[in-house]
mmCIF file of C-alpha atoms and ligand atoms in Angstrom:
data_model
loop_
_atom_site.group_PDB
_atom_site.id
_atom_site.type_symbol
_atom_site.label_atom_id
_atom_site.label_comp_id
_atom_site.label_asym_id
_atom_site.label_seq_id
_atom_site.Cartn_x
_atom_site.Cartn_y
_atom_site.Cartn_z
ATOM 1 C CA UNK A 1 10.182 -18.253 -19.132
ATOM 2 C CA UNK A 2 11.173 -15.230 -21.274
ATOM 3 C CA UNK A 3 14.148 -17.115 -22.837
ATOM 4 C CA UNK A 4 13.375 -15.699 -26.210
ATOM 5 C CA UNK A 5 13.014 -12.122 -25.026
ATOM 6 C CA UNK A 6 16.151 -12.377 -22.872
ATOM 7 C CA UNK A 7 18.123 -13.665 -25.821
ATOM 8 C CA UNK A 8 16.900 -10.915 -28.103
ATOM 9 C CA UNK A 9 17.657 -8.181 -25.600
ATOM 10 C CA UNK A 10 21.079 -9.635 -25.034
ATOM 11 C CA UNK A 11 21.682 -9.467 -28.789
ATOM 12 C CA UNK A 12 20.523 -5.857 -28.870
ATOM 13 C CA UNK A 13 23.015 -4.881 -26.192
ATOM 14 C CA UNK A 14 25.825 -6.590 -28.127
ATOM 15 C CA UNK A 15 25.741 -3.642 -30.541
ATOM 16 C CA UNK A 16 27.232 -1.562 -27.817
ATOM 17 C CA UNK A 17 30.124 -3.913 -27.065
ATOM 18 C CA UNK A 18 33.442 -2.164 -27.518
ATOM 19 C CA UNK A 19 31.793 1.221 -27.982
ATOM 20 C CA UNK A 20 33.476 3.781 -25.774
ATOM 21 C CA UNK A 21 30.484 6.050 -25.343
ATOM 22 C CA UNK A 22 26.817 6.323 -25.993
ATOM 23 C CA UNK A 23 26.111 8.059 -29.241
ATOM 24 C CA UNK A 24 22.902 8.881 -31.073
ATOM 25 C CA UNK A 25 23.708 6.223 -33.692
ATOM 26 C CA UNK A 26 24.492 3.275 -31.403
ATOM 27 C CA UNK A 27 21.568 4.026 -29.149
ATOM 28 C CA UNK A 28 19.176 4.342 -32.022
ATOM 29 C CA UNK A 29 20.119 0.907 -33.330
ATOM 30 C CA UNK A 30 19.967 -0.749 -29.933
ATOM 31 C CA UNK A 31 16.692 0.832 -29.028
ATOM 32 C CA UNK A 32 15.191 -0.270 -32.277
ATOM 33 C CA UNK A 33 16.244 -3.848 -31.534
ATOM 34 C CA UNK A 34 14.843 -3.587 -28.035
ATOM 35 C CA UNK A 35 11.513 -2.403 -29.452
ATOM 36 C CA UNK A 36 11.449 -5.238 -31.935
ATOM 37 C CA UNK A 37 12.258 -7.750 -29.152
ATOM 38 C CA UNK A 38 9.411 -6.394 -27.000
ATOM 39 C CA UNK A 39 6.886 -6.480 -29.884
ATOM 40 C CA UNK A 40 8.019 -10.017 -30.747
ATOM 41 C CA UNK A 41 7.362 -10.918 -27.088
ATOM 42 C CA UNK A 42 3.765 -9.803 -27.664
ATOM 43 C CA UNK A 43 4.090 -6.522 -25.801
ATOM 44 C CA UNK A 44 1.397 -4.056 -26.901
ATOM 45 C CA UNK A 45 2.803 -1.858 -29.713
ATOM 46 C CA UNK A 46 2.083 1.449 -27.995
ATOM 47 C CA UNK A 47 3.617 0.244 -24.747
ATOM 48 C CA UNK A 48 6.748 -0.960 -26.566
ATOM 49 C CA UNK A 49 7.062 2.382 -28.384
ATOM 50 C CA UNK A 50 6.625 4.518 -25.299
ATOM 51 C CA UNK A 51 9.083 2.578 -23.217
ATOM 52 C CA UNK A 52 11.750 2.506 -25.868
ATOM 53 C CA UNK A 53 11.304 6.240 -26.537
ATOM 54 C CA UNK A 54 11.914 6.856 -22.838
ATOM 55 C CA UNK A 55 14.946 4.530 -22.816
ATOM 56 C CA UNK A 56 16.452 6.425 -25.742
ATOM 57 C CA UNK A 57 15.867 9.816 -24.177
ATOM 58 C CA UNK A 58 17.429 8.713 -20.874
ATOM 59 C CA UNK A 59 20.392 7.046 -22.537
ATOM 60 C CA UNK A 60 21.201 10.133 -24.578
ATOM 61 C CA UNK A 61 20.864 12.405 -21.604
ATOM 62 C CA UNK A 62 23.447 10.444 -19.634
ATOM 63 C CA UNK A 63 26.870 11.812 -18.910
ATOM 64 C CA UNK A 64 29.200 9.661 -21.044
ATOM 65 C CA UNK A 65 32.186 10.320 -18.848
ATOM 66 C CA UNK A 66 30.884 7.930 -16.184
ATOM 67 C CA UNK A 67 32.951 4.882 -15.485
ATOM 68 C CA UNK A 68 30.376 2.329 -16.678
ATOM 69 C CA UNK A 69 30.355 1.112 -20.265
ATOM 70 C CA UNK A 70 27.486 2.093 -22.590
ATOM 71 C CA UNK A 71 26.271 -1.499 -22.482
ATOM 72 C CA UNK A 72 26.059 -1.468 -18.671
ATOM 73 C CA UNK A 73 24.498 1.949 -18.626
ATOM 74 C CA UNK A 74 21.837 1.009 -21.127
ATOM 75 C CA UNK A 75 21.121 -2.297 -19.363
ATOM 76 C CA UNK A 76 20.522 -0.370 -16.119
ATOM 77 C CA UNK A 77 18.207 2.144 -17.923
ATOM 78 C CA UNK A 78 16.232 -0.686 -19.599
ATOM 79 C CA UNK A 79 15.963 -2.581 -16.301
ATOM 80 C CA UNK A 80 14.658 0.542 -14.534
ATOM 81 C CA UNK A 81 12.107 1.217 -17.294
ATOM 82 C CA UNK A 82 10.860 -2.392 -17.357
ATOM 83 C CA UNK A 83 10.470 -2.254 -13.590
ATOM 84 C CA UNK A 84 8.452 0.947 -13.874
ATOM 85 C CA UNK A 85 6.401 -0.551 -16.701
ATOM 86 C CA UNK A 86 5.362 -3.336 -14.338
ATOM 87 C CA UNK A 87 4.392 -0.942 -11.592
ATOM 88 C CA UNK A 88 7.675 -0.059 -9.848
ATOM 89 C CA UNK A 89 7.198 -1.862 -6.559
ATOM 90 C CA UNK A 90 5.235 -4.826 -5.288
ATOM 91 C CA UNK A 91 1.648 -4.285 -4.061
ATOM 92 C CA UNK A 92 0.116 -6.454 -1.369
ATOM 93 C CA UNK A 93 -3.444 -7.650 -1.258
ATOM 94 C CA UNK A 94 -5.833 -6.023 1.094
ATOM 95 C CA UNK A 95 -6.757 -8.099 4.144
ATOM 96 C CA UNK A 96 -9.072 -5.574 5.790
ATOM 97 C CA UNK A 97 -12.335 -6.489 7.469
ATOM 98 C CA UNK A 98 -13.585 -9.464 9.420
ATOM 99 C CA UNK A 99 -14.317 -11.709 7.793
ATOM 100 C CA UNK A 100 -12.209 -10.321 5.025
ATOM 101 C CA UNK A 101 -13.502 -11.224 1.591
ATOM 102 C CA UNK A 102 -11.366 -11.930 -1.496
ATOM 103 C CA UNK A 103 -13.259 -12.375 -4.752
ATOM 104 C CA UNK A 104 -11.588 -14.344 -7.579
ATOM 105 C CA UNK A 105 -12.621 -13.564 -11.195
ATOM 106 C CA UNK A 106 -11.506 -14.651 -14.646
ATOM 107 C CA UNK A 107 -12.237 -16.800 -17.640
ATOM 108 C CA UNK A 108 -12.692 -20.569 -17.426
ATOM 109 C CA UNK A 109 -9.417 -22.399 -17.724
ATOM 110 C CA UNK A 110 -7.383 -19.372 -16.628
ATOM 111 C CA UNK A 111 -6.366 -21.160 -13.425
ATOM 112 C CA UNK A 112 -8.869 -19.517 -11.055
ATOM 113 C CA UNK A 113 -9.705 -22.586 -8.969
ATOM 114 C CA UNK A 114 -6.036 -23.624 -8.741
ATOM 115 C CA UNK A 115 -5.076 -20.085 -7.689
ATOM 116 C CA UNK A 116 -7.882 -19.965 -5.084
ATOM 117 C CA UNK A 117 -6.271 -23.030 -3.460
ATOM 118 C CA UNK A 118 -2.808 -21.560 -3.731
ATOM 119 C CA UNK A 119 -3.836 -18.245 -2.158
ATOM 120 C CA UNK A 120 -5.462 -20.081 0.714
ATOM 121 C CA UNK A 121 -2.282 -22.153 1.166
ATOM 122 C CA UNK A 122 -0.224 -18.922 1.081
ATOM 123 C CA UNK A 123 -2.354 -17.159 3.752
ATOM 124 C CA UNK A 124 -3.306 -20.060 5.980
ATOM 125 C CA UNK A 125 -0.524 -19.553 8.489
ATOM 126 C CA UNK A 126 -1.713 -15.966 9.186
ATOM 127 C CA UNK A 127 -5.500 -16.260 8.830
ATOM 128 C CA UNK A 128 -8.182 -18.825 9.433
ATOM 129 C CA UNK A 129 -9.442 -19.347 5.865
ATOM 130 C CA UNK A 130 -12.704 -20.479 4.289
ATOM 131 C CA UNK A 131 -12.823 -21.313 0.597
ATOM 132 C CA UNK A 132 -16.198 -20.771 -1.069
ATOM 133 C CA UNK A 133 -17.214 -22.617 -4.241
ATOM 134 C CA UNK A 134 -19.422 -20.241 -6.268
ATOM 135 C CA UNK A 135 -18.703 -21.814 -9.734
ATOM 136 C CA UNK A 136 -22.290 -23.032 -9.938
ATOM 137 C CA UNK A 137 -22.212 -24.071 -13.620
ATOM 138 C CA UNK A 138 -19.331 -26.513 -13.416
ATOM 139 C CA UNK A 139 -19.938 -29.232 -10.748
ATOM 140 C CA UNK A 140 -16.351 -30.386 -11.343
ATOM 141 C CA UNK A 141 -15.084 -27.048 -10.105
ATOM 142 C CA UNK A 142 -16.773 -27.625 -6.704
ATOM 143 C CA UNK A 143 -15.134 -31.025 -6.395
ATOM 144 C CA UNK A 144 -11.836 -29.588 -7.557
ATOM 145 C CA UNK A 145 -11.944 -26.961 -4.798
ATOM 146 C CA UNK A 146 -12.898 -29.551 -2.217
ATOM 147 C CA UNK A 147 -9.933 -31.730 -3.236
ATOM 148 C CA UNK A 148 -7.586 -28.733 -3.050
ATOM 149 C CA UNK A 149 -9.006 -27.732 0.355
ATOM 150 C CA UNK A 150 -8.415 -31.188 1.727
ATOM 151 C CA UNK A 151 -4.926 -31.232 0.336
ATOM 152 C CA UNK A 152 -3.924 -27.964 2.068
ATOM 153 C CA UNK A 153 -6.055 -28.455 5.161
ATOM 154 C CA UNK A 154 -8.491 -25.553 4.559
ATOM 155 C CA UNK A 155 -12.308 -25.753 4.897
ATOM 156 C CA UNK A 156 -14.420 -25.423 1.760
ATOM 157 C CA UNK A 157 -17.981 -24.101 1.815
ATOM 158 C CA UNK A 158 -20.209 -25.435 -1.002
ATOM 159 C CA UNK A 159 -23.904 -25.886 -1.773
ATOM 160 C CA UNK A 160 -23.908 -28.134 -4.837
ATOM 161 C CA UNK A 161 -27.712 -27.963 -5.265
ATOM 162 C CA UNK A 162 -27.921 -24.161 -5.024
ATOM 163 C CA UNK A 163 -27.733 -22.275 -8.326
ATOM 164 C CA UNK A 164 -27.605 -18.789 -6.833
ATOM 165 C CA UNK A 165 -23.996 -17.728 -6.419
ATOM 166 C CA UNK A 166 -24.847 -14.661 -4.277
ATOM 167 C CA UNK A 167 -26.938 -16.679 -1.872
ATOM 168 C CA UNK A 168 -24.156 -19.264 -1.487
ATOM 169 C CA UNK A 169 -21.642 -16.480 -0.797
ATOM 170 C CA UNK A 170 -23.905 -14.870 1.758
ATOM 171 C CA UNK A 171 -24.485 -18.216 3.544
ATOM 172 C CA UNK A 172 -20.748 -18.765 3.457
ATOM 173 C CA UNK A 173 -20.214 -15.399 5.233
ATOM 174 C CA UNK A 174 -22.683 -16.370 7.930
ATOM 175 C CA UNK A 175 -20.910 -19.740 8.295
ATOM 176 C CA UNK A 176 -17.543 -17.929 8.467
ATOM 177 C CA UNK A 177 -18.736 -15.675 11.273
ATOM 178 C CA UNK A 178 -20.059 -18.604 13.211
ATOM 179 C CA UNK A 179 -16.900 -20.595 12.774
ATOM 180 C CA UNK A 180 -14.304 -17.868 13.446
ATOM 181 C CA UNK A 181 -13.019 -17.729 9.874
ATOM 182 C CA UNK A 182 -11.037 -14.546 9.187
ATOM 183 C CA UNK A 183 -10.699 -14.658 5.426
ATOM 184 C CA UNK A 184 -13.112 -15.930 2.776
ATOM 185 C CA UNK A 185 -11.870 -16.614 -0.720
ATOM 186 C CA UNK A 186 -14.651 -16.862 -3.236
ATOM 187 C CA UNK A 187 -14.053 -18.878 -6.415
ATOM 188 C CA UNK A 188 -16.490 -17.804 -9.151
ATOM 189 C CA UNK A 189 -17.759 -19.131 -12.463
ATOM 190 C CA UNK A 190 -15.893 -18.362 -15.674
ATOM 191 C CA UNK A 191 -16.740 -18.860 -19.350
ATOM 192 C CA UNK A 192 -14.537 -19.614 -22.280
ATOM 193 C CA UNK A 193 -14.980 -16.040 -23.481
ATOM 194 C CA UNK A 194 -16.295 -12.820 -22.003
ATOM 195 C CA UNK A 195 -20.044 -13.274 -21.687
ATOM 196 C CA UNK A 196 -22.796 -10.918 -20.465
ATOM 197 C CA UNK A 197 -24.376 -13.333 -18.007
ATOM 198 C CA UNK A 198 -21.032 -14.153 -16.355
ATOM 199 C CA UNK A 199 -20.172 -10.407 -16.140
ATOM 200 C CA UNK A 200 -23.513 -9.565 -14.520
ATOM 201 C CA UNK A 201 -23.073 -12.367 -11.994
ATOM 202 C CA UNK A 202 -19.580 -11.330 -10.954
ATOM 203 C CA UNK A 203 -20.565 -7.669 -10.895
ATOM 204 C CA UNK A 204 -23.469 -8.531 -8.599
ATOM 205 C CA UNK A 205 -21.132 -10.584 -6.343
ATOM 206 C CA UNK A 206 -18.706 -7.612 -6.090
ATOM 207 C CA UNK A 207 -21.455 -5.073 -5.460
ATOM 208 C CA UNK A 208 -23.198 -7.131 -2.759
ATOM 209 C CA UNK A 209 -20.273 -8.724 -0.984
ATOM 210 C CA UNK A 210 -18.093 -5.603 -1.087
ATOM 211 C CA UNK A 211 -14.828 -7.559 -1.000
ATOM 212 C CA UNK A 212 -11.624 -5.976 0.306
ATOM 213 C CA UNK A 213 -9.840 -7.454 -2.660
ATOM 214 C CA UNK A 214 -11.057 -8.494 -6.093
ATOM 215 C CA UNK A 215 -8.426 -10.358 -8.113
ATOM 216 C CA UNK A 216 -8.531 -11.004 -11.847
ATOM 217 C CA UNK A 217 -6.822 -14.257 -12.875
ATOM 218 C CA UNK A 218 -5.464 -14.589 -16.388
ATOM 219 C CA UNK A 219 -3.395 -17.090 -18.403
ATOM 220 C CA UNK A 220 -0.146 -15.279 -19.298
ATOM 221 C CA UNK A 221 0.341 -17.621 -22.297
ATOM 222 C CA UNK A 222 -2.511 -15.827 -24.087
ATOM 223 C CA UNK A 223 -0.417 -12.702 -24.621
ATOM 224 C CA UNK A 224 -2.313 -9.735 -26.022
ATOM 225 C CA UNK A 225 -5.622 -11.543 -25.435
ATOM 226 C CA UNK A 226 -4.748 -11.618 -21.765
ATOM 227 C CA UNK A 227 -4.396 -7.820 -21.802
ATOM 228 C CA UNK A 228 -7.657 -7.299 -23.699
ATOM 229 C CA UNK A 229 -9.572 -9.591 -21.352
ATOM 230 C CA UNK A 230 -8.086 -7.782 -18.355
ATOM 231 C CA UNK A 231 -9.272 -4.483 -19.853
ATOM 232 C CA UNK A 232 -12.813 -5.773 -20.289
ATOM 233 C CA UNK A 233 -13.025 -7.236 -16.814
ATOM 234 C CA UNK A 234 -11.612 -4.094 -15.280
ATOM 235 C CA UNK A 235 -14.147 -1.863 -17.047
ATOM 236 C CA UNK A 236 -16.942 -3.883 -15.464
ATOM 237 C CA UNK A 237 -15.397 -4.833 -12.156
ATOM 238 C CA UNK A 238 -12.763 -2.231 -11.316
ATOM 239 C CA UNK A 239 -10.685 -5.042 -9.793
ATOM 240 C CA UNK A 240 -7.776 -4.478 -7.449
ATOM 241 C CA UNK A 241 -5.087 -6.689 -8.831
ATOM 242 C CA UNK A 242 -4.036 -9.215 -11.470
ATOM 243 C CA UNK A 243 -2.800 -12.786 -11.085
ATOM 244 C CA UNK A 244 -0.782 -14.098 -14.012
ATOM 245 C CA UNK A 245 -0.916 -17.858 -14.284
ATOM 246 C CA UNK A 246 1.013 -20.442 -16.300
ATOM 247 C CA UNK A 247 4.206 -18.434 -16.076
ATOM 248 C CA UNK A 248 6.017 -21.742 -16.157
ATOM 249 C CA UNK A 249 5.019 -22.197 -19.780
ATOM 250 C CA UNK A 250 6.831 -20.645 -22.706
ATOM 251 C CA UNK A 251 5.028 -17.319 -22.319
ATOM 252 C CA UNK A 252 6.559 -14.581 -24.372
ATOM 253 C CA UNK A 253 6.171 -12.110 -21.562
ATOM 254 C CA UNK A 254 3.865 -9.633 -23.283
ATOM 255 C CA UNK A 255 1.112 -9.874 -20.707
ATOM 256 C CA UNK A 256 3.450 -9.249 -17.800
ATOM 257 C CA UNK A 257 4.896 -6.224 -19.498
ATOM 258 C CA UNK A 258 1.754 -4.585 -20.903
ATOM 259 C CA UNK A 259 -0.961 -5.177 -18.342
ATOM 260 C CA UNK A 260 0.018 -2.444 -15.916
ATOM 261 C CA UNK A 261 0.159 0.256 -18.556
ATOM 262 C CA UNK A 262 -3.015 -0.784 -20.417
ATOM 263 C CA UNK A 263 -5.186 -1.578 -17.418
ATOM 264 C CA UNK A 264 -3.482 0.493 -14.706
ATOM 265 C CA UNK A 265 -3.869 -2.225 -12.089
ATOM 266 C CA UNK A 266 -0.923 -4.018 -10.384
ATOM 267 C CA UNK A 267 0.031 -7.631 -10.946
ATOM 268 C CA UNK A 268 0.044 -9.080 -7.423
ATOM 269 C CA UNK A 269 0.854 -12.774 -7.887
ATOM 270 C CA UNK A 270 2.337 -15.073 -10.486
ATOM 271 C CA UNK A 271 1.467 -18.722 -10.633
ATOM 272 C CA UNK A 272 4.044 -21.044 -12.180
ATOM 273 C CA UNK A 273 2.867 -24.582 -11.988
ATOM 274 C CA UNK A 274 0.051 -26.887 -10.857
ATOM 275 C CA UNK A 275 1.445 -27.559 -7.365
ATOM 276 C CA UNK A 276 -0.013 -25.582 -4.461
ATOM 277 C CA UNK A 277 3.438 -24.081 -3.698
ATOM 278 C CA UNK A 278 3.945 -22.747 -7.233
ATOM 279 C CA UNK A 279 2.906 -19.208 -6.398
ATOM 280 C CA UNK A 280 5.006 -16.075 -5.999
ATOM 281 C CA UNK A 281 4.266 -12.516 -4.915
ATOM 282 C CA UNK A 282 4.973 -10.381 -7.964
ATOM 283 C CA UNK A 283 8.055 -8.117 -7.656
ATOM 284 C CA UNK A 284 8.472 -5.844 -10.731
ATOM 285 C CA UNK A 285 12.212 -5.399 -10.129
ATOM 286 C CA UNK A 286 12.870 -9.132 -9.882
ATOM 287 C CA UNK A 287 10.824 -9.793 -12.946
ATOM 288 C CA UNK A 288 12.804 -7.122 -14.906
ATOM 289 C CA UNK A 289 16.089 -8.670 -13.955
ATOM 290 C CA UNK A 290 14.761 -12.099 -14.919
ATOM 291 C CA UNK A 291 13.789 -10.770 -18.292
ATOM 292 C CA UNK A 292 17.201 -9.202 -18.794
ATOM 293 C CA UNK A 293 18.811 -12.567 -17.860
HETATM 294 P P1 LIG B 1 -10.376 -22.340 -13.879
HETATM 295 O O1 LIG B 1 -11.306 -22.930 -14.876
HETATM 296 O O2 LIG B 1 -10.082 -20.913 -14.135
HETATM 297 O O3 LIG B 1 -10.806 -22.564 -12.469
HETATM 298 O O4 LIG B 1 -8.985 -23.075 -14.090
HETATM 299 P P2 LIG B 1 -8.277 -24.259 -13.271
HETATM 300 O O5 LIG B 1 -7.767 -23.802 -11.957
HETATM 301 O O6 LIG B 1 -9.154 -25.460 -13.299
HETATM 302 O O7 LIG B 1 -6.964 -24.489 -14.214
HETATM 303 C C1 LIG B 1 -7.042 -24.910 -15.558
HETATM 304 C C2 LIG B 1 -5.894 -25.851 -15.849
HETATM 305 O O8 LIG B 1 -4.666 -25.126 -15.763
HETATM 306 C C3 LIG B 1 -5.722 -26.995 -14.829
HETATM 307 O O9 LIG B 1 -5.345 -28.156 -15.549
HETATM 308 C C4 LIG B 1 -4.655 -26.509 -13.892
HETATM 309 O O10 LIG B 1 -3.923 -27.585 -13.305
HETATM 310 C C5 LIG B 1 -3.794 -25.722 -14.830
HETATM 311 N N1 LIG B 1 -3.026 -24.615 -14.196
HETATM 312 C C6 LIG B 1 -3.509 -23.651 -13.356
HETATM 313 N N2 LIG B 1 -2.519 -22.805 -13.003
HETATM 314 C C7 LIG B 1 -1.372 -23.228 -13.657
HETATM 315 C C8 LIG B 1 -0.023 -22.779 -13.712
HETATM 316 O O11 LIG B 1 0.387 -21.760 -13.113
HETATM 317 N N3 LIG B 1 0.826 -23.482 -14.514
HETATM 318 C C9 LIG B 1 0.437 -24.584 -15.203
HETATM 319 N N4 LIG B 1 1.336 -25.169 -15.941
HETATM 320 N N5 LIG B 1 -0.832 -25.015 -15.150
HETATM 321 C C10 LIG B 1 -1.728 -24.382 -14.409
#
């Protein structure tokens, strides 16, 4: 993950090797290379420009008499700015309400169903969980959720014959109350592209279920498209957080770096594999240091 970006940033910092102090010239060259590295990593152009302008301003404003080398100083500034770009600090999901409802949205193939299982696995030691299969158009999705539920030992509520997602979800809530379930995670239908019917359905689920947390799941490998899809979903759903999936692939990092600025919603989890354990809480600072290698 991020090998390419890390390598390019490393190369950019090499300009400063042996330089005794930060000057307008060496900063300008390095910052230009950092900007190019970010754009090559599929970071939104405006985001890359803004962040590198800030980096330059901060680097030039530094007292050059400090003990650290210009390379170390700039690395610290870049690390701080990348951390801020990704939201500054981690943000937890909301587990308010009983039963507490978590709604999962996103395009088909983004990794929604897999993530639904992973989130249940992650929370199951603290909460009694019920998974709800509301992907009514893809019978395989219901089976997939059932298999995952069995694998992690969490109950799955499904009504394979029912084609009304809202009714299924409402029945699931009733079932949850009767069976002492504390958290309900609702997996929803996705399409291959943003589609009006899908949007209306998920909007209606959000409005009627009033979930404590609505998460938007997106494939990080899709780069700028991931950011655009996030923007569209957020305009309709006003979701609470983003889950970046397939971070184990050779993603160029653009989605992780641009989403917070473009959509103004925090990334809350990253998924990095098909196994149920391949899920991490997103920490902006850790991600920045991973990017910088
Ligand atoms: P959905 O259509 O959004 O529910 O997507 P699925 O959960 O069915 O995932 C689509 C495919 O991506 C499946 O083959 C998953 O095993 C795979 N997948 C999901 N998350 C990850 C991940 O983080 N890394 C990798 N490598 N594959 C994943």
